[in-house]
């Protein structure tokens, strides 16, 4: 019966451009050529050759394998809109069942990566019914299944799936490496530091067998931090030396990533000499490999590090800023936005610590005007971004929110505040929250709600305008209840411990609700996560809550 069903389903393939020539050639061979002319006749050989050509045509028409490989390269570069478009094109093609299953596996991975859990989980359900027929694809499916268990907080089940992949994928080097690294990440996530370090070491041994640059900043970076936190400085420095031998000295991206990993390790170990060495590597090894625009982008990337590390910031900033002013139109939109993000970040810090120094304010005003000039381009990209690509939509909504904040920036340095401006900003943030709600990504939804709280209170704190509380009081109360309900499911996750402090803080600020503030700050304290791992503002919030509830 099953064989008859398969034969019946062949009609969906036969009557298509991809497979009709192949079908015609096979029918001609067995129904006419061989019965009439025999096996060894020239016509038989010609027909067999035509079958081969028809098969090649069927493969080349769709180029399934080629397109899948191409999308993976695009995915690694963060070009998710292009990846999504190619997957949609492939969906409309006539594919073998195995090809369609592989496509759905990659689509599920894409939806997971962009945080659209609704689409991801829906595809995973469909795949679970088909995967048994394709054992070669099972390790990839099990990797996706591990992500499912992570979403559900079922960490032991996630590790079991990854352990299966690690043990059964000896021939798939990349998948085995990824499984081992993910096991280490979960162990670190759960506070099992020694186990995590051991798993990262296993991942590193796999990586050395077949070096792959895209995994250097993942596996090696994590192992470096593990050595730093276990006070194994000799192992850390030895790893840095081995890492340098793996780096392609003609690839600027690899060298920059190496220097960044060294910087993070130096900060973790408080090694000032190593920190300066990381900057020196970039100056000596990268500069000659870059175009002028790339050098400026790198210079901007260094600004925040130089400011935080107190390394010749002022003169370095002025030199970079002048070059950017002269060349600002040579950058693509994403480069402009990245440059502006870094410039504004360090300028706000500088202005706050130099008592509104006029020169730094002028720099800031120029950045604001440049930022505002990009609005039409950003809105155009947002209109053309599929709602399914949750993280991508939120990114561009976030850029519009930043534009709106740019319009409001001067209220912080003396210009009048307008409540309508804040309403427009809140509208963008609420759109982001809605994206995550529709994607059924509750952790991101909580993050969006806390973002809303932070912005509303920040502008109230700056302006002391009671209209802010009056206008948003109902939303604040509703969002506090939603965040409280959602966080009940996830509060034991170490990677979102800061949410507990934030929610406690906002309960105090907006409702003076000491009972709820105490509930969440007590849960944070029970996690025993050191506060020094967080930004300074979170430490201040924690101190404020503890003082008020006591």
C-alpha positions as semicolon CSV with decimal commas, in nm:
position;residue;x (nm);y (nm);z (nm)
1;X;0,000;0,000;0,000
2;X;0,280;0,238;0,090
3;X;0,454;0,159;-0,240
4;X;0,135;0,242;-0,431
5;X;0,104;0,571;-0,242
6;X;0,463;0,665;-0,332
7;X;0,399;0,578;-0,696
8;X;0,078;0,786;-0,693
9;X;0,264;1,083;-0,541
10;X;0,518;1,075;-0,825
11;X;0,268;1,272;-1,035
12;X;0,366;1,584;-0,836
13;X;0,722;1,544;-0,967
14;X;0,664;1,406;-1,317
15;X;0,461;1,698;-1,450
16;X;0,718;1,966;-1,358
17;X;0,987;2,140;-1,557
18;X;1,249;1,991;-1,328
19;X;1,162;1,625;-1,375
20;X;0,954;1,595;-1,696
21;X;1,257;1,559;-1,931
22;X;1,396;1,286;-1,702
23;X;1,059;1,106;-1,696
24;X;1,027;1,128;-2,075
25;X;1,376;0,987;-2,131
26;X;1,320;0,694;-1,890
27;X;0,982;0,607;-2,048
28;X;1,137;0,619;-2,396
29;X;1,421;0,388;-2,288
30;X;1,210;0,116;-2,125
31;X;0,889;0,144;-2,330
32;X;1,037;0,174;-2,680
33;X;1,416;0,186;-2,729
34;X;1,516;-0,130;-2,539
35;X;1,223;-0,350;-2,658
36;X;1,276;-0,247;-3,021
37;X;1,655;-0,210;-3,051
38;X;1,796;-0,411;-2,760
39;X;2,041;-0,326;-2,483
40;X;2,356;-0,275;-2,690
41;X;2,217;-0,059;-2,970
42;X;2,352;0,294;-3,025
43;X;2,004;0,435;-2,966
44;X;2,002;0,275;-2,620
45;X;2,336;0,435;-2,530
46;X;2,215;0,772;-2,659
47;X;1,895;0,746;-2,454
48;X;2,092;0,653;-2,140
49;X;2,312;0,956;-2,204
50;X;1,999;1,171;-2,237
51;X;1,879;1,037;-1,900
52;X;2,208;1,143;-1,742
53;X;2,174;1,487;-1,902
54;X;1,813;1,515;-1,781
55;X;1,923;1,423;-1,428
56;X;2,200;1,687;-1,437
57;X;1,944;1,937;-1,570
58;X;1,708;1,855;-1,279
59;X;1,988;1,923;-1,031
60;X;2,117;2,239;-1,199
61;X;1,770;2,388;-1,243
62;X;1,721;2,416;-0,865
63;X;2,087;2,401;-0,749
64;X;1,962;2,297;-0,406
65;X;2,297;2,201;-0,249
66;X;2,470;2,509;-0,390
67;X;2,201;2,743;-0,259
68;X;2,202;2,581;0,086
69;X;2,581;2,626;0,112
70;X;2,546;2,985;-0,005
71;X;2,278;3,062;0,255
72;X;2,501;2,926;0,533
73;X;2,774;3,172;0,436
74;X;2,518;3,453;0,429
75;X;2,382;3,337;0,767
76;X;2,730;3,354;0,921
77;X;2,764;3,713;0,795
78;X;2,429;3,809;0,950
79;X;2,252;3,863;0,615
80;X;1,933;3,702;0,739
81;X;1,692;3,879;0,505
82;X;1,876;3,736;0,203
83;X;1,880;3,390;0,365
84;X;1,504;3,407;0,426
85;X;1,439;3,510;0,065
86;X;1,640;3,217;-0,076
87;X;1,461;2,972;0,153
88;X;1,125;3,108;0,030
89;X;1,237;3,067;-0,332
90;X;1,340;2,707;-0,263
91;X;1,002;2,636;-0,103
92;X;0,832;2,716;-0,433
93;X;1,059;2,473;-0,622
94;X;0,985;2,105;-0,686
95;X;1,205;1,930;-0,428
96;X;1,259;1,569;-0,333
97;X;1,120;1,485;0,011
98;X;1,470;1,464;0,156
99;X;1,559;1,806;0,011
100;X;1,242;1,955;0,157
101;X;1,324;1,807;0,497
102;X;1,677;1,953;0,485
103;X;1,531;2,289;0,385
104;X;1,291;2,278;0,680
105;X;1,580;2,195;0,914
106;X;1,765;2,506;0,802
107;X;1,448;2,716;0,814
108;X;1,387;2,601;1,173
109;X;1,745;2,700;1,263
110;X;1,691;3,043;1,107
111;X;1,369;3,102;1,302
112;X;1,539;2,995;1,624
113;X;1,829;3,232;1,559
114;X;1,595;3,529;1,499
115;X;1,397;3,445;1,813
116;X;1,075;3,349;1,636
117;X;0,995;3,053;1,859
118;X;0,642;3,017;1,725
119;X;0,764;2,939;1,371
120;X;1,059;2,737;1,503
121;X;0,844;2,512;1,723
122;X;0,586;2,466;1,448
123;X;0,852;2,343;1,205
124;X;1,006;2,121;1,471
125;X;0,672;1,947;1,521
126;X;0,649;1,879;1,147
127;X;1,007;1,755;1,133
128;X;0,952;1,513;1,422
129;X;0,702;1,322;1,204
130;X;0,943;1,289;0,909
131;X;1,294;1,262;1,052
132;X;1,274;0,885;1,115
133;X;1,293;0,820;0,740
134;X;1,621;1,013;0,707
135;X;1,872;0,891;0,969
136;X;2,160;1,090;0,816
137;X;1,981;1,414;0,902
138;X;1,901;1,307;1,259
139;X;2,204;1,476;1,427
140;X;2,102;1,816;1,287
141;X;1,745;1,755;1,404
142;X;1,874;1,658;1,751
143;X;2,067;1,987;1,765
144;X;1,741;2,174;1,701
145;X;1,569;1,954;1,959
146;X;1,835;2,058;2,214
147;X;1,741;2,422;2,151
148;X;1,378;2,326;2,217
149;X;1,468;2,182;2,557
150;X;1,666;2,499;2,638
151;X;1,359;2,710;2,566
152;X;1,158;2,486;2,800
153;X;1,425;2,502;3,078
154;X;1,483;2,126;3,047
155;X;1,861;2,140;3,068
156;X;1,931;1,770;3,133
157;X;1,732;1,675;2,821
158;X;1,917;1,939;2,617
159;X;2,253;1,796;2,728
160;X;2,138;1,442;2,642
161;X;2,056;1,548;2,286
162;X;2,393;1,721;2,249
163;X;2,577;1,424;2,398
164;X;2,412;1,199;2,140
165;X;2,534;1,428;1,861
166;X;2,886;1,440;2,007
167;X;2,907;1,060;2,025
168;X;2,738;0,979;1,692
169;X;2,883;1,246;1,460
170;X;3,246;1,142;1,428
171;X;3,241;1,216;1,054
172;X;3,064;1,552;1,090
173;X;3,341;1,759;1,246
174;X;3,147;2,087;1,260
175;X;2,833;1,939;1,417
176;X;3,037;1,751;1,677
177;X;3,228;2,069;1,765
178;X;2,906;2,267;1,797
179;X;2,748;2,001;2,021
180;X;3,049;1,994;2,252
181;X;3,060;2,374;2,272
182;X;2,686;2,389;2,347
183;X;2,725;2,133;2,627
184;X;2,992;2,358;2,778
185;X;2,768;2,664;2,741
186;X;2,484;2,491;2,926
187;X;2,719;2,374;3,203
188;X;2,851;2,727;3,242
189;X;2,494;2,857;3,235
190;X;2,406;2,623;3,524
191;X;2,711;2,729;3,727
192;X;2,904;2,402;3,669
193;X;3,229;2,586;3,595
194;X;3,471;2,291;3,610
195;X;3,253;2,078;3,384
196;X;3,216;2,372;3,145
197;X;3,591;2,421;3,129
198;X;3,645;2,050;3,058
199;X;3,386;2,057;2,777
200;X;3,538;2,373;2,624
201;X;3,876;2,196;2,628
202;X;3,721;1,901;2,439
203;X;3,571;2,144;2,187
204;X;3,910;2,310;2,144
205;X;4,077;1,973;2,077
206;X;3,818;1,905;1,804
207;X;3,877;2,252;1,660
208;X;4,254;2,198;1,641
209;X;4,202;1,880;1,437
210;X;4,035;2,082;1,163
211;X;4,072;2,458;1,229
212;X;3,771;2,666;1,128
213;X;3,806;3,042;1,181
214;X;3,435;3,101;1,244
215;X;3,459;2,892;1,564
216;X;3,774;3,062;1,700
217;X;3,588;3,349;1,873
218;X;3,334;3,105;2,018
219;X;3,533;2,809;2,149
220;X;3,867;2,977;2,224
221;X;3,713;3,291;2,374
222;X;3,502;3,084;2,613
223;X;3,797;2,866;2,714
224;X;4,011;3,176;2,776
225;X;3,746;3,322;3,009
226;X;3,713;2,984;3,184
227;X;4,091;2,981;3,250
228;X;4,077;3,341;3,371
229;X;3,799;3,268;3,621
230;X;3,976;2,958;3,753
231;X;4,303;3,156;3,797
232;X;4,491;2,940;3,547
233;X;4,695;3,219;3,393
234;X;4,966;2,994;3,246
235;X;4,707;2,791;3,054
236;X;4,540;3,112;2,936
237;X;4,863;3,258;2,798
238;X;4,958;2,929;2,635
239;X;4,617;2,918;2,470
240;X;4,666;3,272;2,339
241;X;4,997;3,166;2,182
242;X;4,837;2,862;2,017
243;X;4,544;3,079;1,904
244;X;4,786;3,320;1,734
245;X;4,939;3,030;1,538
246;X;4,592;2,936;1,408
247;X;4,509;3,290;1,292
248;X;4,552;3,376;0,923
249;X;4,788;3,676;0,938
250;X;4,647;3,809;0,609
251;X;4,287;3,810;0,735
252;X;4,212;4,136;0,916
253;X;3,888;4,003;1,069
254;X;4,066;3,709;1,230
255;X;4,340;3,931;1,372
256;X;4,087;4,182;1,510
257;X;3,886;3,902;1,669
258;X;4,206;3,762;1,820
259;X;4,289;4,102;1,967
260;X;3,933;4,138;2,104
261;X;3,955;3,797;2,272
262;X;4,292;3,893;2,420
263;X;4,138;4,220;2,544
264;X;3,852;4,037;2,720
265;X;4,098;3,793;2,877
266;X;4,324;4,079;2,991
267;X;4,032;4,260;3,152
268;X;3,916;3,943;3,326
269;X;4,267;3,886;3,466
270;X;4,332;4,260;3,521
271;X;4,653;4,229;3,316
272;X;4,734;4,586;3,202
273;X;5,040;4,478;3,003
274;X;4,841;4,221;2,805
275;X;4,567;4,479;2,751
276;X;4,812;4,719;2,589
277;X;4,954;4,433;2,382
278;X;4,608;4,364;2,237
279;X;4,588;4,724;2,110
280;X;4,942;4,699;1,974
281;X;4,857;4,385;1,772
282;X;4,579;4,572;1,592
283;X;4,805;4,870;1,518
284;X;5,094;4,656;1,391
285;X;4,915;4,372;1,211
286;X;4,583;4,507;1,084
287;X;4,627;4,864;0,967
288;X;4,812;4,771;0,648
289;X;4,539;4,524;0,547
290;X;4,248;4,768;0,560
291;X;4,097;5,030;0,330
292;X;4,051;5,382;0,468
293;X;3,682;5,327;0,551
294;X;3,765;5,002;0,732
295;X;4,038;5,173;0,933
296;X;3,791;5,437;1,049
297;X;3,532;5,173;1,141
298;X;3,798;4,991;1,343
299;X;3,900;5,316;1,509
300;X;3,541;5,380;1,615
301;X;3,514;5,024;1,747
302;X;3,818;5,094;1,967
303;X;3,673;5,414;2,114
304;X;3,459;5,249;2,381
305;X;3,746;5,020;2,479
306;X;3,992;5,309;2,501
307;X;3,747;5,509;2,711
308;X;3,680;5,221;2,948
309;X;4,049;5,124;2,964
310;X;4,165;5,488;2,996
311;X;4,408;5,462;2,703
312;X;4,474;5,799;2,525
313;X;4,105;5,855;2,455
314;X;4,071;6,232;2,388
315;X;4,325;6,276;2,110
316;X;4,236;5,945;1,954
317;X;3,868;6,044;1,946
318;X;3,933;6,382;1,786
319;X;4,146;6,230;1,509
320;X;3,889;5,959;1,430
321;X;3,597;6,204;1,447
322;X;3,754;6,438;1,191
323;X;3,810;6,153;0,945
324;X;3,450;6,036;0,985
325;X;3,316;6,385;0,914
326;X;3,511;6,392;0,589
327;X;3,414;6,040;0,476
328;X;3,069;5,985;0,628
329;X;2,895;5,932;0,294
330;X;3,129;5,648;0,196
331;X;2,982;5,405;0,450
332;X;2,683;5,175;0,397
333;X;2,383;5,220;0,628
334;X;2,475;4,950;0,882
335;X;2,828;5,088;0,909
336;X;2,687;5,437;0,969
337;X;2,457;5,310;1,242
338;X;2,737;5,115;1,411
339;X;2,964;5,420;1,400
340;X;2,692;5,643;1,542
341;X;2,612;5,396;1,820
342;X;2,973;5,395;1,938
343;X;3,022;5,771;1,897
344;X;2,706;5,856;2,090
345;X;2,783;5,608;2,364
346;X;3,127;5,749;2,443
347;X;3,013;6,110;2,395
348;X;2,728;6,073;2,646
349;X;2,974;5,929;2,897
350;X;3,224;6,206;2,823
351;X;2,965;6,485;2,855
352;X;2,842;6,346;3,186
353;X;3,194;6,346;3,328
354;X;3,312;6,683;3,188
355;X;3,025;6,902;3,311
356;X;2,867;6,974;2,970
357;X;3,193;7,074;2,804
358;X;3,096;7,278;2,493
359;X;3,333;7,097;2,255
360;X;3,196;6,752;2,340
361;X;2,838;6,882;2,311
362;X;2,915;7,006;1,958
363;X;3,047;6,664;1,864
364;X;2,725;6,514;2,004
365;X;2,500;6,755;1,810
366;X;2,675;6,667;1,486
367;X;2,613;6,294;1,552
368;X;2,245;6,363;1,623
369;X;2,198;6,549;1,294
370;X;2,373;6,273;1,100
371;X;2,157;6,012;1,275
372;X;1,833;6,197;1,191
373;X;1,928;6,216;0,822
374;X;1,907;5,834;0,801
375;X;1,539;5,803;0,898
376;X;1,390;5,753;0,549
377;X;1,643;5,481;0,467
378;X;1,573;5,296;0,794
379;X;1,194;5,316;0,748
380;X;1,228;5,176;0,396
381;X;1,423;4,872;0,517
382;X;1,173;4,812;0,799
383;X;0,882;4,813;0,552
384;X;1,059;4,544;0,347
385;X;1,148;4,323;0,645
386;X;0,928;4,015;0,690
387;X;0,740;3,994;1,020
388;X;0,871;3,636;1,060
389;X;1,225;3,767;1,106
390;X;1,157;3,883;1,460
391;X;1,508;3,987;1,561
392;X;1,566;4,172;1,235
393;X;1,239;4,368;1,270
394;X;1,321;4,453;1,631
395;X;1,666;4,573;1,524
396;X;1,521;4,822;1,275
397;X;1,245;4,928;1,516
398;X;1,525;4,983;1,766
399;X;1,701;5,209;1,516
400;X;1,383;5,419;1,482
401;X;1,362;5,431;1,862
402;X;1,722;5,556;1,869
403;X;1,633;5,820;1,612
404;X;1,345;5,934;1,831
405;X;1,578;5,948;2,131
406;X;1,816;6,156;1,919
407;X;1,535;6,407;1,861
408;X;1,482;6,420;2,237
409;X;1,849;6,427;2,332
410;X;1,882;6,800;2,378
411;X;1,627;6,806;2,659
412;X;1,908;6,658;2,867
413;X;2,122;6,967;2,802
414;X;1,867;7,243;2,850
415;X;1,609;7,233;2,568
416;X;1,235;7,191;2,655
417;X;1,087;6,842;2,692
418;X;0,775;6,745;2,491
419;X;0,559;6,455;2,618
420;X;0,451;6,378;2,258
421;X;0,810;6,290;2,175
422;X;0,813;6,033;2,454
423;X;0,483;5,887;2,330
424;X;0,639;5,830;1,988
425;X;0,940;5,661;2,148
426;X;0,712;5,438;2,358
427;X;0,519;5,344;2,042
428;X;0,836;5,197;1,888
429;X;0,921;5,007;2,207
430;X;0,569;4,865;2,227
431;X;0,596;4,750;1,867
432;X;0,910;4,560;1,967
433;X;0,729;4,402;2,262
434;X;0,446;4,298;2,028
435;X;0,693;4,136;1,786
436;X;0,827;3,918;2,067
437;X;0,478;3,839;2,195
438;X;0,367;3,721;1,850
439;X;0,687;3,518;1,819
440;X;0,605;3,352;2,156
441;X;0,951;3,451;2,283
442;X;0,867;3,532;2,643
443;X;1,221;3,609;2,762
444;X;1,260;3,873;2,491
445;X;0,912;4,003;2,575
446;X;1,020;4,058;2,936
447;X;1,333;4,234;2,811
448;X;1,116;4,466;2,597
449;X;0,889;4,547;2,894
450;X;1,189;4,634;3,113
451;X;1,318;4,851;2,826
452;X;0,984;5,037;2,831
453;X;1,008;5,088;3,209
454;X;1,365;5,209;3,186
455;X;1,294;5,468;2,917
456;X;0,981;5,605;3,087
457;X;1,151;5,640;3,424
458;X;1,468;5,780;3,269
459;X;1,280;6,071;3,110
460;X;1,077;6,128;3,426
461;X;1,399;6,137;3,628
462;X;1,552;6,389;3,385
463;X;1,250;6,620;3,355
464;X;1,046;6,562;3,677
465;X;0,741;6,608;3,452
466;X;0,440;6,447;3,626
467;X;0,261;6,419;3,289
468;X;0,486;6,122;3,216
469;X;0,348;5,917;3,507
470;X;-0,008;6,036;3,437
471;X;0,010;5,935;3,071
472;X;0,173;5,597;3,119
473;X;0,046;5,486;3,460
474;X;-0,202;5,228;3,325
475;X;0,054;5,080;3,084
476;X;0,314;5,067;3,363
477;X;0,082;4,871;3,593
478;X;-0,021;4,629;3,318
479;X;0,337;4,570;3,207
480;X;0,457;4,513;3,565
481;X;0,194;4,241;3,606
482;X;0,287;4,083;3,270
483;X;0,660;4,086;3,349
484;X;0,591;3,936;3,692
485;X;0,382;3,655;3,541
486;X;0,630;3,572;3,267
487;X;0,940;3,593;3,486
488;X;0,792;3,332;3,720
489;X;0,874;3,077;3,447
490;X;1,230;3,185;3,382
491;X;1,373;3,356;3,692
492;X;1,611;3,068;3,772
493;X;1,798;3,118;3,445
494;X;2,141;3,264;3,534
495;X;2,164;3,455;3,205
496;X;1,866;3,676;3,290
497;X;1,943;3,740;3,659
498;X;1,956;4,114;3,587
499;X;1,584;4,104;3,503
500;X;1,512;4,023;3,869
501;X;1,696;4,332;3,991
502;X;1,530;4,551;3,727
503;X;1,178;4,429;3,806
504;X;1,233;4,479;4,181
505;X;1,363;4,831;4,113
506;X;1,067;4,928;3,893
507;X;0,814;4,790;4,143
508;X;0,963;5,029;4,396
509;X;0,984;5,328;4,163
510;X;0,641;5,312;4,007
511;X;0,424;5,148;4,276
512;X;0,633;5,170;4,593
513;X;0,548;4,799;4,620
514;X;0,808;4,680;4,872
515;X;0,658;4,331;4,893
516;X;0,709;4,260;4,521
517;X;1,047;4,434;4,523
518;X;1,158;4,211;4,811
519;X;1,032;3,899;4,631
520;X;1,247;3,960;4,324
521;X;1,559;4,097;4,493
522;X;1,558;3,801;4,733
523;X;1,544;3,563;4,438
524;X;1,835;3,746;4,278
525;X;2,040;3,724;4,597
526;X;1,966;3,351;4,624
527;X;2,134;3,298;4,284
528;X;2,464;3,422;4,437
529;X;2,566;3,586;4,109
530;X;2,841;3,846;4,182
531;X;2,727;4,200;4,106
532;X;3,063;4,290;3,952
533;X;2,961;4,086;3,647
534;X;2,699;4,351;3,566
535;X;2,698;4,714;3,457
536;X;2,733;4,978;3,729
537;X;2,372;5,097;3,697
538;X;2,247;4,749;3,798
539;X;2,463;4,757;4,110
540;X;2,308;5,096;4,198
541;X;1,957;4,959;4,142
542;X;2,033;4,659;4,363
543;X;2,164;4,887;4,640
544;X;1,858;5,112;4,616
545;X;1,616;4,821;4,648
546;X;1,803;4,665;4,941
547;X;1,811;4,998;5,123
548;X;1,439;5,064;5,069
549;X;1,308;4,720;5,168
550;X;1,525;4,711;5,480
